[in-house]
Backbone as numpy.savetxt, mean C-alpha at the origin, in Angstrom:
# Nx Ny Nz CAx CAy CAz Cx Cy Cz
-26.36 -58.54 -6.02 -25.73 -57.83 -4.94 -24.37 -57.28 -5.36
-23.63 -58.07 -6.12 -22.31 -57.63 -6.55 -22.40 -56.46 -7.50
-23.40 -56.46 -8.37 -23.60 -55.36 -9.30 -23.94 -54.07 -8.57
-24.76 -54.19 -7.53 -25.15 -53.02 -6.76 -23.95 -52.48 -5.99
-23.16 -53.34 -5.38 -21.96 -52.94 -4.64 -20.96 -52.29 -5.59
-20.83 -52.85 -6.75 -19.93 -52.30 -7.76 -20.37 -50.90 -8.17
-21.68 -50.71 -8.33 -22.21 -49.40 -8.70 -21.95 -48.38 -7.59
-22.16 -48.76 -6.34 -21.95 -47.84 -5.21 -20.48 -47.45 -5.11
-19.60 -48.43 -5.25 -18.15 -48.15 -5.17 -17.74 -47.24 -6.33
-18.26 -47.50 -7.53 -17.94 -46.66 -8.69 -18.46 -45.24 -8.48
-19.66 -45.10 -7.96 -20.23 -43.77 -7.70 -19.40 -43.02 -6.67
-18.98 -43.72 -5.62 -18.15 -43.07 -4.59 -16.80 -42.68 -5.16
-16.24 -43.53 -6.02 -14.96 -43.22 -6.65 -15.07 -41.98 -7.53
-16.17 -41.88 -8.30 -16.40 -40.71 -9.15 -16.56 -39.46 -8.29
-17.32 -39.56 -7.21 -17.50 -38.41 -6.32 -16.18 -37.97 -5.68
-15.37 -38.93 -5.28 -14.06 -38.59 -4.72 -13.16 -37.92 -5.76
-13.21 -38.41 -6.98 -12.41 -37.81 -8.05 -12.86 -36.38 -8.33
-14.18 -36.18 -8.39 -14.70 -34.83 -8.60 -14.34 -33.89 -7.44
-14.38 -34.42 -6.24 -14.00 -33.65 -5.07 -12.52 -33.25 -5.13
-11.69 -34.17 -5.57 -10.26 -33.89 -5.70 -10.02 -32.82 -6.76
-10.69 -32.92 -7.89 -10.54 -31.91 -8.95 -10.98 -30.54 -8.44
-12.09 -30.50 -7.72 -12.58 -29.24 -7.17 -11.59 -28.65 -6.16
-11.03 -29.49 -5.31 -10.06 -29.02 -4.31 -8.82 -28.46 -4.99
-8.34 -29.11 -6.03 -7.18 -28.61 -6.76 -7.48 -27.27 -7.43
-8.67 -27.16 -7.99 -9.07 -25.91 -8.63 -9.11 -24.78 -7.61
-9.71 -25.04 -6.46 -9.80 -24.02 -5.41 -8.40 -23.64 -4.92
-7.52 -24.62 -4.78 -6.15 -24.34 -4.33 -5.42 -23.46 -5.34
-5.56 -23.74 -6.62 -4.93 -22.92 -7.66 -5.49 -21.50 -7.64
-6.80 -21.39 -7.52 -7.45 -20.08 -7.50 -6.97 -19.26 -6.30
-6.89 -19.88 -5.15 -6.42 -19.17 -3.95 -4.94 -18.81 -4.06
-4.14 -19.68 -4.68 -2.72 -19.37 -4.86 -2.54 -18.18 -5.77
-3.31 -18.12 -6.84 -3.23 -16.97 -7.76 -3.65 -15.70 -7.03
-4.68 -15.78 -6.23 -5.14 -14.61 -5.46 -4.06 -14.17 -4.47
-3.41 -15.15 -3.84 -2.32 -14.84 -2.91 -1.16 -14.15 -3.62
-0.79 -14.64 -4.79 0.29 -14.03 -5.56 -0.06 -12.59 -5.94
-1.30 -12.35 -6.32 -1.72 -10.98 -6.67 -1.66 -10.08 -5.45
-2.10 -10.58 -4.32 -2.07 -9.77 -3.09 -0.63 -9.46 -2.68
0.26 -10.43 -2.81 1.66 -10.19 -2.47 2.30 -9.19 -3.43
1.93 -9.27 -4.69 2.43 -8.31 -5.67 1.94 -6.91 -5.35
0.67 -6.79 -4.99 0.12 -5.49 -4.61 0.81 -4.96 -3.36
1.10 -5.83 -2.41 1.79 -5.41 -1.19 3.20 -4.91 -1.50
3.89 -5.60 -2.40 5.24 -5.14 -2.80 5.16 -3.78 -3.46
4.16 -3.57 -4.32 4.01 -2.28 -4.99 3.70 -1.18 -3.98
2.87 -1.49 -2.99 2.57 -0.50 -1.96 3.81 -0.16 -1.13
4.65 -1.15 -0.87 5.91 -0.88 -0.15 6.81 0.04 -0.96
6.88 -0.19 -2.26 7.69 0.65 -3.13 7.13 2.07 -3.14
5.81 2.19 -3.27 5.18 3.51 -3.27 5.42 4.24 -1.94
5.33 3.51 -0.83 5.54 4.10 0.49 6.98 4.62 0.62
7.93 3.84 0.17 9.33 4.28 0.23 9.54 5.52 -0.63
8.91 5.56 -1.80 9.03 6.73 -2.67 8.40 7.96 -2.02
7.26 7.78 -1.39 6.61 8.90 -0.71 7.44 9.41 0.46
8.07 8.52 1.19 8.93 8.96 2.29 10.13 9.75 1.76
10.69 9.29 0.65 11.81 10.01 0.04 11.36 11.38 -0.45
10.20 11.43 -1.09 9.67 12.71 -1.56 9.41 13.66 -0.39
8.87 13.13 0.69 8.57 13.98 1.84 9.86 14.54 2.44
10.88 13.72 2.55 12.13 14.22 3.13 12.79 15.25 2.21
12.64 15.06 0.90 13.21 16.02 -0.05 12.43 17.32 -0.05
11.11 17.23 -0.09 10.28 18.44 -0.18 10.27 19.22 1.14
10.55 18.57 2.24 10.49 19.24 3.53 11.79 19.86 3.99
12.82 19.83 3.18 14.10 20.42 3.59 13.96 21.93 3.70
14.57 22.48 4.74 14.48 23.92 4.98 15.05 24.74 3.84
16.13 24.29 3.26 16.75 25.05 2.17 15.82 25.12 0.95
15.12 24.06 0.66 14.18 24.06 -0.46 13.00 24.99 -0.18
12.47 24.91 1.03 11.35 25.77 1.39 11.76 27.23 1.33
12.94 27.54 1.83 13.41 28.92 1.80 13.61 29.40 0.37
14.16 28.58 -0.49 14.37 28.96 -1.90 13.03 29.20 -2.59
12.05 28.35 -2.33 10.72 28.55 -2.93 10.07 29.83 -2.41
10.24 30.11 -1.13 9.66 31.32 -0.57 10.29 32.56 -1.19
11.58 32.53 -1.38 12.26 33.68 -2.01 11.83 33.83 -3.47
11.78 32.73 -4.20 11.50 32.79 -5.63 10.02 33.06 -5.92
9.13 32.28 -5.33 7.72 32.37 -5.68 6.96 33.45 -4.93
7.34 33.68 -3.67 6.60 34.63 -2.85 7.35 35.94 -2.62
8.55 36.03 -3.19 9.39 37.23 -3.03 9.61 37.57 -1.57
9.83 36.59 -0.77 10.07 36.80 0.66 11.56 37.00 0.89
11.88 37.74 1.93 13.27 37.98 2.30 13.45 37.61 3.76
14.68 37.38 4.13 14.97 37.01 5.51 14.69 38.19 6.43
14.34 37.90 7.65 14.06 38.91 8.64 15.37 39.45 9.21
15.48 40.76 9.27 16.68 41.40 9.83 16.26 42.22 11.04
17.18 42.51 11.93 16.84 43.33 13.10 16.31 44.71 12.73
16.77 45.27 11.61 16.31 46.60 11.21 14.83 46.57 10.83
14.32 45.44 10.33 12.93 45.34 9.88 12.01 44.84 10.98
12.55 44.50 12.12 11.76 43.95 13.19 11.07 45.07 13.96
9.79 44.91 14.22 9.04 45.86 15.01 8.58 45.18 16.27
8.86 45.81 17.39 8.48 45.24 18.67 7.27 45.99 19.20
6.32 45.30 19.69 5.13 45.90 20.26 5.19 45.78 21.77
4.82 46.83 22.42 4.81 46.81 23.88 3.41 47.14 24.35
3.05 46.64 25.50 1.74 46.88 26.10 1.91 47.94 27.16
1.12 49.03 27.07 1.18 50.10 28.06 0.27 49.74 29.23
0.77 49.99 30.39 -0.07 49.78 31.59 -1.01 50.95 31.75
-2.24 50.71 32.15 -3.22 51.77 32.32 -3.23 52.32 33.71
């Protein structure tokens, strides 16, 4: 009886030890995954801030006007160049 009890206790002890090792492995794996996700989130925040800065820079009226003048050969509208259309009553 003592030999059988000793075997059962030893088997349970081994199972508990294996369970502990598995739990530690899973915890490490999840921690590494969490660190990677946090790193990706930080990179996305940096990218978002850069995109907002780019948008504010590219959307400035002075830049748009300069590009229109240079690339499209556009000029500012003057009253002399303005044509008004009127609707005639029938």
